[in-house]
Amino acid sequence: MPGGVNSPARAFGAVGGTPLFIDHAEGPYLYDIDGRRFLDFIGSWGPMILGHAHPEVIEAITLAAQRGTSYGAPTEAESGLAEQIIEAVDSVEKVRLVNSGTEATMSAIRVARGATGRDKIIKFSGNYHGHVDSLLVAAGSAAATLGVPDSPGVTVGAGKDTIVLSYNSCEEVVAAFAEYPGQIAAVILEPVVGNMGCVPATPEFLACLRRETEKDDTILIFDEVMTGFRLAFGGAQERFGVRPDMTTLGKIVGGGMPLGAYGGRADIMDQVLPVGKVFQAGTLSGNPVAVAAGSTTLRLLRDDPPYEQLESRGQRLAAGLDRAATDAGIPHQVQQVGSMMTLFFNPDSVHNWQDADRCDRDAFGRYFWGLINEGVYMPCSQFEALFFSCTHTEAMIDESIEAAAKVLKSI
Ligand SMILES: *Cc1c(COP(=O)(O)O)cnc(C)c1O
């Protein structure tokens, strides 16, 4: 495998050294093949909000697998999951299940273009929407320019209809609509960014996006692959009270199995085949084993909502990390929303990619490896938010703060 990994974020490229190879996981802990135990603050990059190997999720997966792992035909279970999503996420009237977050955003963009008959889309630098060609552009640029591909193999043509703007800048959005009236199919964003570290949208920015898109009949897409079922049961849109036209989901919705979803207004979703003409399909879409994991996860989250507990533990961790970095005399910012957060090695607060890009990456690398030695597994990049689960107790949060305090004094 290139680099020994199946997804580059795992390769420790940003911090150096060799990635841990994992043997198994349980609750808040990962165990590597050398028999060491780590308190896990990645949670498989988002999905594991209930902790690893939750007994009810594992039982549901087992029972589903015993009934056959794929049929390529409709099941009651996938209709059930669709209903759970629609019930949870207020703006979603119809939904389609896919196999990953990337598939969800790729499909949502296609449907938005099909529904509006327009080509252009707006995305924001530092926002990651999976490895979709048209969205893999200028993730590091803050200029209001037409997208330049971030990766060899993405053609100039694939990026030419992508307008990349600076996150949290209403002026740039207003200017883009003035420059391309009636031409913008969709605006897509992470309502709280996890993929340049934790950077929340301001309420003013979200209100601006809702207003400007409505004025021009442009489809507003919330990419809630990370935030969905994490910041509230109904996602960031519930937390901030903003109603997008379309929503993409992944990570938690699959309960640790490969599953994503996209949905939204019924009139938009009815553009999709077989009702409408926009083509989107999948041999394993609605896979019964993945649906069992997702459906059980959503049921547990609905029946016993952990969100207040996650928020208070998040605030406790954020305050502890802030104190530890202050005591160590390190210029920093802690940005936190619920169970997502980042300790930025940056003297100024981070509102967009330009701000994030000024972080001291070397200090972060030393912090990361210091914590590994203390048995704490943080995201291996300054530009990835940490996550924790319902199984992370207050005592574990406090242990992690102590470990961070020790490491920060020595870097
Ligand atoms: C992880 C992520 C994706 C991509 O999902 P995959 O399942 O990795 O394809 C898309 N959007 C956001 C906001 C994400 O965090």
Short mmCIF file of C-alpha atoms and ligand atoms in Angstrom, two decimals:
data_model
loop_
_atom_site.label_atom_id
_atom_site.label_comp_id
_atom_site.label_asym_id
_atom_site.label_seq_id
_atom_site.Cartn_x
_atom_site.Cartn_y
_atom_site.Cartn_z
CA MET A 1 0.00 0.00 0.00
CA PRO A 2 1.32 3.50 -0.74
CA GLY A 3 2.90 4.69 2.52
CA GLY A 4 1.63 1.52 4.20
CA VAL A 5 -1.81 3.05 4.72
CA ASN A 6 -5.24 3.13 3.13
CA SER A 7 -5.89 6.78 3.95
CA PRO A 8 -3.12 9.37 4.21
CA ALA A 9 -4.30 10.99 7.47
CA ARG A 10 -3.18 7.82 9.28
CA ALA A 11 0.44 7.98 8.12
CA PHE A 12 1.72 10.46 10.76
CA GLY A 13 3.06 12.60 7.88
CA ALA A 14 2.54 15.81 9.84
CA VAL A 15 4.26 14.63 13.03
CA GLY A 16 6.89 12.22 11.71
CA GLY A 17 7.59 8.67 12.86
CA THR A 18 5.69 5.46 12.36
CA PRO A 19 1.96 5.13 12.93
CA LEU A 20 0.67 2.86 15.67
CA PHE A 21 -0.75 -0.38 14.32
CA ILE A 22 -3.97 -1.14 16.15
CA ASP A 23 -4.90 -4.59 17.39
CA HIS A 24 -8.30 -3.87 18.93
CA ALA A 25 -10.35 -1.22 20.70
CA GLU A 26 -12.86 -1.06 23.51
CA GLY A 27 -14.76 1.87 24.97
CA PRO A 28 -12.38 4.87 25.09
CA TYR A 29 -9.24 2.77 24.56
CA LEU A 30 -7.15 1.64 21.61
CA TYR A 31 -4.69 -1.24 22.00
CA ASP A 32 -1.75 -1.46 19.60
CA ILE A 33 -0.02 -4.59 18.35
CA ASP A 34 2.75 -4.08 20.91
CA GLY A 35 0.17 -4.44 23.68
CA ARG A 36 0.17 -0.76 24.70
CA ARG A 37 -3.08 0.96 25.70
CA PHE A 38 -4.03 4.50 24.60
CA LEU A 39 -6.86 6.78 25.60
CA ASP A 40 -8.30 7.52 22.15
CA PHE A 41 -9.10 11.12 21.15
CA ILE A 42 -9.65 10.33 17.47
CA GLY A 43 -12.55 7.89 17.62
CA SER A 44 -11.86 6.67 14.08
CA TRP A 45 -11.89 10.39 13.03
CA GLY A 46 -15.43 10.87 14.24
CA PRO A 47 -17.75 7.85 14.09
CA MET A 48 -17.17 6.29 17.52
CA ILE A 49 -19.30 8.63 19.66
CA LEU A 50 -20.54 5.65 21.73
CA GLY A 51 -17.00 4.39 22.27
CA HIS A 52 -15.43 1.38 20.58
CA ALA A 53 -17.16 -2.00 20.35
CA HIS A 54 -20.36 -0.88 22.04
CA PRO A 55 -22.05 -4.18 22.99
CA GLU A 56 -25.44 -3.32 21.46
CA VAL A 57 -23.89 -2.12 18.20
CA ILE A 58 -21.75 -5.25 17.95
CA GLU A 59 -24.78 -7.44 18.63
CA ALA A 60 -26.79 -5.68 15.91
CA ILE A 61 -23.92 -6.12 13.44
CA THR A 62 -23.61 -9.81 14.32
CA LEU A 63 -27.32 -10.51 13.95
CA ALA A 64 -27.43 -8.66 10.63
CA ALA A 65 -24.40 -10.52 9.27
CA GLN A 66 -25.98 -13.87 10.14
CA ARG A 67 -28.90 -12.97 7.86
CA GLY A 68 -26.62 -12.37 4.86
CA THR A 69 -24.33 -9.43 4.24
CA SER A 70 -25.80 -7.92 1.06
CA TYR A 71 -28.88 -8.44 -1.10
CA GLY A 72 -28.90 -5.61 -3.66
CA ALA A 73 -32.61 -5.21 -2.98
CA PRO A 74 -34.67 -3.02 -0.63
CA THR A 75 -34.98 -3.93 3.06
CA GLU A 76 -37.16 -2.74 5.93
CA ALA A 77 -34.01 -1.95 7.91
CA GLU A 78 -32.78 0.68 5.43
CA SER A 79 -36.22 2.33 5.35
CA GLY A 80 -35.98 2.35 9.14
CA LEU A 81 -32.63 4.12 9.10
CA ALA A 82 -33.93 6.64 6.54
CA GLU A 83 -36.84 7.38 8.89
CA GLN A 84 -34.49 7.81 11.85
CA ILE A 85 -32.39 10.31 9.89
CA ILE A 86 -35.44 12.26 8.74
CA GLU A 87 -36.78 12.37 12.27
CA ALA A 88 -33.44 13.53 13.68
CA VAL A 89 -32.39 16.11 11.09
CA ASP A 90 -35.16 18.63 10.71
CA SER A 91 -34.30 19.89 7.21
CA VAL A 92 -34.04 16.40 5.71
CA GLU A 93 -37.36 15.39 4.11
CA LYS A 94 -35.94 12.68 1.86
CA VAL A 95 -32.63 10.90 2.08
CA ARG A 96 -30.47 8.44 0.18
CA LEU A 97 -27.92 6.12 1.76
CA VAL A 98 -24.45 5.78 0.25
CA ASN A 99 -21.17 4.21 1.40
CA SER A 100 -19.01 7.13 2.59
CA GLY A 101 -18.93 10.84 3.30
CA THR A 102 -17.14 11.42 0.01
CA GLU A 103 -19.96 9.75 -1.89
CA ALA A 104 -22.49 11.84 0.02
CA THR A 105 -20.89 15.20 -0.88
CA MET A 106 -20.14 14.14 -4.47
CA SER A 107 -23.77 13.15 -4.94
CA ALA A 108 -25.17 16.24 -3.21
CA ILE A 109 -23.15 18.51 -5.52
CA ARG A 110 -24.38 16.62 -8.58
CA VAL A 111 -28.00 16.80 -7.42
CA ALA A 112 -27.69 20.52 -6.64
CA ARG A 113 -26.31 21.15 -10.12
CA GLY A 114 -29.00 18.97 -11.68
CA ALA A 115 -31.78 20.65 -9.71
CA THR A 116 -30.66 24.23 -10.50
CA GLY A 117 -29.27 23.70 -14.01
CA ARG A 118 -26.20 25.69 -12.86
CA ASP A 119 -22.52 24.67 -12.82
CA LYS A 120 -20.71 26.81 -10.24
CA ILE A 121 -20.33 25.95 -6.57
CA ILE A 122 -18.85 27.84 -3.65
CA LYS A 123 -16.64 26.10 -1.09
CA PHE A 124 -14.45 27.54 1.67
CA SER A 125 -10.72 27.10 2.04
CA GLY A 126 -9.75 24.72 4.82
CA ASN A 127 -13.07 22.88 4.58
CA TYR A 128 -12.72 19.23 3.59
CA HIS A 129 -15.57 17.44 1.88
CA GLY A 130 -13.92 14.15 0.99
CA HIS A 131 -11.81 13.49 -2.09
CA VAL A 132 -14.38 14.65 -4.64
CA ASP A 133 -12.54 16.14 -7.66
CA SER A 134 -14.49 19.40 -7.76
CA LEU A 135 -14.10 19.89 -4.01
CA LEU A 136 -10.42 19.03 -3.78
CA VAL A 137 -9.33 22.52 -4.72
CA ALA A 138 -7.47 25.33 -2.99
CA ALA A 139 -7.86 23.94 0.50
CA GLY A 140 -5.02 26.24 1.50
CA SER A 141 -5.91 29.44 -0.32
CA ALA A 142 -7.84 32.27 1.22
CA ALA A 143 -8.22 34.29 -1.94
CA ALA A 144 -11.55 34.64 -3.69
CA THR A 145 -10.25 32.97 -6.80
CA LEU A 146 -11.42 30.20 -9.05
CA GLY A 147 -10.16 26.90 -7.73
CA VAL A 148 -6.74 25.52 -8.48
CA PRO A 149 -6.61 21.74 -7.97
CA ASP A 150 -4.90 20.55 -4.76
CA SER A 151 -3.91 17.19 -6.17
CA PRO A 152 -2.24 15.99 -9.34
CA GLY A 153 -4.86 14.06 -11.29
CA VAL A 154 -7.61 16.57 -10.61
CA THR A 155 -8.04 18.35 -13.92
CA VAL A 156 -8.21 22.11 -14.21
CA GLY A 157 -11.63 21.51 -15.73
CA ALA A 158 -12.86 19.71 -12.59
CA GLY A 159 -11.94 22.72 -10.47
CA LYS A 160 -12.92 25.51 -12.83
CA ASP A 161 -16.51 25.79 -11.59
CA THR A 162 -15.48 25.78 -7.92
CA ILE A 163 -15.27 29.22 -6.33
CA VAL A 164 -13.10 29.09 -3.20
CA LEU A 165 -13.76 31.72 -0.53
CA SER A 166 -12.45 32.48 2.92
CA TYR A 167 -14.44 30.88 5.78
CA ASN A 168 -16.42 33.26 7.98
CA SER A 169 -16.22 36.06 5.40
CA CYS A 170 -19.69 37.29 4.46
CA GLU A 171 -18.20 40.02 2.22
CA GLU A 172 -16.57 37.45 -0.05
CA VAL A 173 -19.86 35.55 -0.35
CA VAL A 174 -21.78 38.71 -1.24
CA ALA A 175 -19.11 39.61 -3.80
CA ALA A 176 -19.22 36.15 -5.40
CA PHE A 177 -23.00 36.31 -5.84
CA ALA A 178 -22.64 39.79 -7.34
CA GLU A 179 -20.05 38.51 -9.80
CA TYR A 180 -21.92 35.33 -10.81
CA PRO A 181 -25.65 36.06 -10.46
CA GLY A 182 -27.92 33.12 -11.33
CA GLN A 183 -24.89 30.88 -11.92
CA ILE A 184 -24.15 29.34 -8.52
CA ALA A 185 -25.78 25.96 -7.95
CA ALA A 186 -24.71 25.43 -4.35
CA VAL A 187 -22.73 26.66 -1.38
CA ILE A 188 -21.20 23.83 0.65
CA LEU A 189 -19.56 24.20 4.05
CA GLU A 190 -18.71 22.48 7.30
CA PRO A 191 -20.88 24.40 9.83
CA VAL A 192 -18.19 23.72 12.42
CA VAL A 193 -14.98 22.90 10.60
CA GLY A 194 -13.10 19.90 11.92
CA ASN A 195 -10.68 19.66 9.03
CA MET A 196 -8.48 22.71 9.72
CA GLY A 197 -8.70 22.07 13.42
CA CYS A 198 -11.90 23.03 15.20
CA VAL A 199 -13.18 26.29 13.70
CA PRO A 200 -16.84 27.21 14.23
CA ALA A 201 -18.80 29.34 11.80
CA THR A 202 -20.00 32.57 13.38
CA PRO A 203 -23.78 32.98 13.67
CA GLU A 204 -23.48 36.04 11.39
CA PHE A 205 -21.72 33.98 8.72
CA LEU A 206 -24.38 31.26 8.79
CA ALA A 207 -27.16 33.89 8.62
CA CYS A 208 -25.36 35.54 5.71
CA LEU A 209 -25.11 32.24 3.81
CA ARG A 210 -28.79 31.47 4.37
CA ARG A 211 -29.81 34.97 3.22
CA GLU A 212 -27.56 35.18 0.14
CA THR A 213 -28.37 31.67 -1.10
CA GLU A 214 -32.10 32.25 -0.68
CA LYS A 215 -31.90 35.49 -2.68
CA ASP A 216 -30.35 33.73 -5.65
CA ASP A 217 -32.17 30.36 -5.41
CA THR A 218 -28.86 28.68 -4.64
CA ILE A 219 -28.86 25.42 -2.65
CA LEU A 220 -27.21 25.65 0.77
CA ILE A 221 -25.50 22.37 1.67
CA PHE A 222 -24.37 21.69 5.23
CA ASP A 223 -21.65 19.05 5.16
CA GLU A 224 -22.44 17.44 8.51
CA VAL A 225 -20.36 14.31 7.92
CA MET A 226 -18.43 15.26 11.07
CA THR A 227 -20.95 17.35 13.02
CA GLY A 228 -24.08 15.29 12.36
CA PHE A 229 -25.23 13.45 15.52
CA ARG A 230 -22.13 14.81 17.28
CA LEU A 231 -22.88 18.44 18.16
CA ALA A 232 -26.57 17.70 18.71
CA PHE A 233 -28.77 14.79 17.66
CA GLY A 234 -29.98 16.99 14.79
CA GLY A 235 -26.43 18.14 14.00
CA ALA A 236 -24.95 21.64 13.83
CA GLN A 237 -28.12 22.88 12.12
CA GLU A 238 -30.12 22.06 15.26
CA ARG A 239 -27.51 23.64 17.50
CA PHE A 240 -27.34 26.88 15.47
CA GLY A 241 -30.96 26.98 14.31
CA VAL A 242 -30.17 27.30 10.60
CA ARG A 243 -32.05 25.25 8.03
CA PRO A 244 -29.97 24.21 5.00
CA ASP A 245 -31.55 22.89 1.79
CA MET A 246 -29.38 19.77 1.72
CA THR A 247 -27.31 17.90 4.30
CA THR A 248 -24.54 15.33 3.93
CA LEU A 249 -23.89 12.75 6.62
CA GLY A 250 -21.25 10.10 7.29
CA LYS A 251 -19.13 8.89 10.21
CA ILE A 252 -21.59 8.54 13.16
CA VAL A 253 -24.54 7.72 10.87
CA GLY A 254 -22.77 4.44 10.03
CA GLY A 255 -21.88 3.59 13.63
CA GLY A 256 -18.32 2.67 12.60
CA MET A 257 -19.28 0.90 9.38
CA PRO A 258 -18.92 2.37 5.86
CA LEU A 259 -22.12 4.34 5.39
CA GLY A 260 -22.99 7.90 4.41
CA ALA A 261 -26.17 9.71 3.45
CA TYR A 262 -27.34 12.80 1.66
CA GLY A 263 -30.76 14.35 1.89
CA GLY A 264 -32.76 17.53 2.07
CA ARG A 265 -35.82 19.22 0.64
CA ALA A 266 -38.14 16.72 -1.04
CA ASP A 267 -38.32 18.75 -4.28
CA ILE A 268 -34.53 18.65 -4.56
CA MET A 269 -34.18 14.97 -3.65
CA ASP A 270 -36.90 14.09 -6.18
CA GLN A 271 -34.41 15.06 -8.90
CA VAL A 272 -32.59 11.78 -8.16
CA LEU A 273 -33.22 8.63 -10.25
CA PRO A 274 -35.60 6.80 -10.41
CA VAL A 275 -37.98 9.73 -9.64
CA GLY A 276 -35.90 12.36 -11.41
CA LYS A 277 -33.05 12.29 -13.89
CA VAL A 278 -29.90 12.79 -11.78
CA PHE A 279 -27.97 9.51 -11.80
CA GLN A 280 -26.61 8.15 -8.53
CA ALA A 281 -26.34 4.48 -7.58
CA GLY A 282 -24.45 1.97 -5.44
CA THR A 283 -24.15 -1.82 -5.36
CA LEU A 284 -23.63 -1.89 -1.58
CA SER A 285 -25.68 1.23 -0.72
CA GLY A 286 -27.98 0.55 2.23
CA ASN A 287 -25.86 -2.47 3.12
CA PRO A 288 -27.66 -4.41 5.88
CA VAL A 289 -24.65 -4.77 8.17
CA ALA A 290 -23.76 -1.07 7.95
CA VAL A 291 -27.42 -0.12 8.38
CA ALA A 292 -27.64 -2.26 11.53
CA ALA A 293 -24.65 -0.44 13.05
CA GLY A 294 -25.93 3.00 12.08
CA SER A 295 -29.49 2.38 13.09
CA THR A 296 -28.52 1.02 16.51
CA THR A 297 -26.14 3.93 17.10
CA LEU A 298 -28.83 6.50 16.28
CA ARG A 299 -31.37 4.72 18.48
CA LEU A 300 -28.99 4.75 21.45
CA LEU A 301 -28.20 8.44 20.91
CA ARG A 302 -31.89 9.33 20.68
CA ASP A 303 -32.99 7.30 23.70
CA ASP A 304 -30.23 8.55 25.99
CA PRO A 305 -28.89 11.81 24.52
CA PRO A 306 -25.28 12.35 25.66
CA TYR A 307 -24.96 15.89 24.34
CA GLU A 308 -25.09 17.82 27.62
CA GLN A 309 -22.55 15.49 29.16
CA LEU A 310 -20.28 15.76 26.09
CA GLU A 311 -20.53 19.57 26.22
CA SER A 312 -19.60 19.80 29.90
CA ARG A 313 -16.71 17.35 29.52
CA GLY A 314 -15.63 19.23 26.40
CA GLN A 315 -15.58 22.49 28.33
CA ARG A 316 -13.66 20.80 31.15
CA LEU A 317 -11.04 19.46 28.73
CA ALA A 318 -10.79 22.79 26.88
CA ALA A 319 -10.34 24.74 30.12
CA GLY A 320 -7.74 22.23 31.34
CA LEU A 321 -5.71 22.34 28.11
CA ASP A 322 -5.89 26.12 28.09
CA ARG A 323 -4.61 26.29 31.68
CA ALA A 324 -1.85 23.76 30.95
CA ALA A 325 -0.61 25.68 27.90
CA THR A 326 -0.77 29.00 29.77
CA ASP A 327 1.22 27.55 32.68
CA ALA A 328 3.81 26.27 30.21
CA GLY A 329 4.07 29.74 28.63
CA ILE A 330 3.03 28.51 25.18
CA PRO A 331 1.15 30.87 22.84
CA HIS A 332 -2.05 29.01 22.02
CA GLN A 333 -5.80 28.97 21.43
CA VAL A 334 -8.24 26.27 22.47
CA GLN A 335 -11.34 26.15 20.27
CA GLN A 336 -14.11 23.77 21.30
CA VAL A 337 -17.69 22.94 20.39
CA GLY A 338 -19.19 20.00 22.29
CA SER A 339 -16.95 16.95 21.89
CA MET A 340 -14.83 18.51 19.09
CA MET A 341 -11.82 20.69 19.87
CA THR A 342 -8.32 21.79 18.93
CA LEU A 343 -5.39 23.18 20.88
CA PHE A 344 -3.87 25.49 18.27
CA PHE A 345 -0.21 26.41 18.71
CA ASN A 346 -1.16 29.87 17.53
CA PRO A 347 -1.22 33.13 19.49
CA ASP A 348 -4.36 34.37 17.70
CA SER A 349 -7.82 32.88 17.43
CA VAL A 350 -8.52 30.91 14.27
CA HIS A 351 -11.46 31.90 12.06
CA ASN A 352 -10.28 30.67 8.66
CA TRP A 353 -7.50 28.82 6.88
CA GLN A 354 -5.21 31.86 6.75
CA ASP A 355 -5.28 31.99 10.56
CA ALA A 356 -4.88 28.22 10.94
CA ASP A 357 -1.89 28.19 8.60
CA ARG A 358 0.12 30.32 11.08
CA CYS A 359 0.28 27.54 13.71
CA ASP A 360 3.60 26.23 15.02
CA ARG A 361 3.49 22.76 13.45
CA ASP A 362 6.79 21.63 15.02
CA ALA A 363 5.52 22.37 18.52
CA PHE A 364 2.40 20.40 17.70
CA GLY A 365 4.50 17.40 16.60
CA ARG A 366 6.42 17.42 19.91
CA TYR A 367 3.12 17.69 21.81
CA PHE A 368 1.65 14.78 19.87
CA TRP A 369 4.59 12.43 20.53
CA GLY A 370 4.83 13.52 24.15
CA LEU A 371 1.21 12.51 24.65
CA ILE A 372 1.72 9.17 22.90
CA ASN A 373 4.40 8.44 25.50
CA GLU A 374 1.81 9.26 28.17
CA GLY A 375 -0.71 6.84 26.63
CA VAL A 376 -2.91 9.53 25.05
CA TYR A 377 -3.68 9.26 21.33
CA MET A 378 -4.49 12.68 19.82
CA PRO A 379 -5.08 13.44 16.13
CA CYS A 380 -1.70 13.32 14.36
CA SER A 381 -2.14 16.75 12.77
CA GLN A 382 -2.64 20.29 14.02
CA PHE A 383 -5.40 20.54 11.43
CA GLU A 384 -7.67 17.77 12.68
CA ALA A 385 -10.11 18.26 15.55
CA LEU A 386 -9.98 15.80 18.43
CA PHE A 387 -13.10 13.83 19.35
CA PHE A 388 -14.10 11.99 22.46
CA SER A 389 -16.92 9.59 23.26
CA CYS A 390 -19.60 8.97 25.87
CA THR A 391 -17.21 6.45 27.48
CA HIS A 392 -14.58 9.11 28.29
CA THR A 393 -15.20 9.75 31.99
CA GLU A 394 -14.43 12.94 33.84
CA ALA A 395 -11.50 11.15 35.49
CA MET A 396 -10.11 10.25 32.05
CA ILE A 397 -10.50 13.86 30.91
CA ASP A 398 -8.58 14.98 34.00
CA GLU A 399 -5.84 12.40 33.42
CA SER A 400 -5.47 13.68 29.86
CA ILE A 401 -5.19 17.26 31.09
CA GLU A 402 -2.45 16.21 33.52
CA ALA A 403 -0.61 14.37 30.75
CA ALA A 404 -0.89 17.41 28.48
CA ALA A 405 0.37 19.71 31.25
CA LYS A 406 3.44 17.53 31.74
CA VAL A 407 4.15 17.35 28.00
CA LEU A 408 3.58 21.04 27.34
CA LYS A 409 6.14 21.99 30.01
CA SER A 410 8.79 19.93 28.24
CA ILE A 411 8.35 20.86 24.56
C1 LIG B 1 -14.65 12.81 6.82
C2 LIG B 1 -15.35 13.88 6.06
C3 LIG B 1 -15.77 13.70 4.74
C4 LIG B 1 -15.40 12.48 3.95
O1 LIG B 1 -15.98 11.32 4.44
P1 LIG B 1 -15.31 9.89 4.05
O2 LIG B 1 -16.23 8.91 4.69
O3 LIG B 1 -13.93 9.92 4.61
O4 LIG B 1 -15.32 9.82 2.57
C5 LIG B 1 -16.52 14.69 4.15
N1 LIG B 1 -16.84 15.81 4.81
C6 LIG B 1 -16.44 16.03 6.08
C7 LIG B 1 -16.85 17.29 6.78
C8 LIG B 1 -15.67 15.09 6.74
O5 LIG B 1 -15.24 15.31 7.99
#
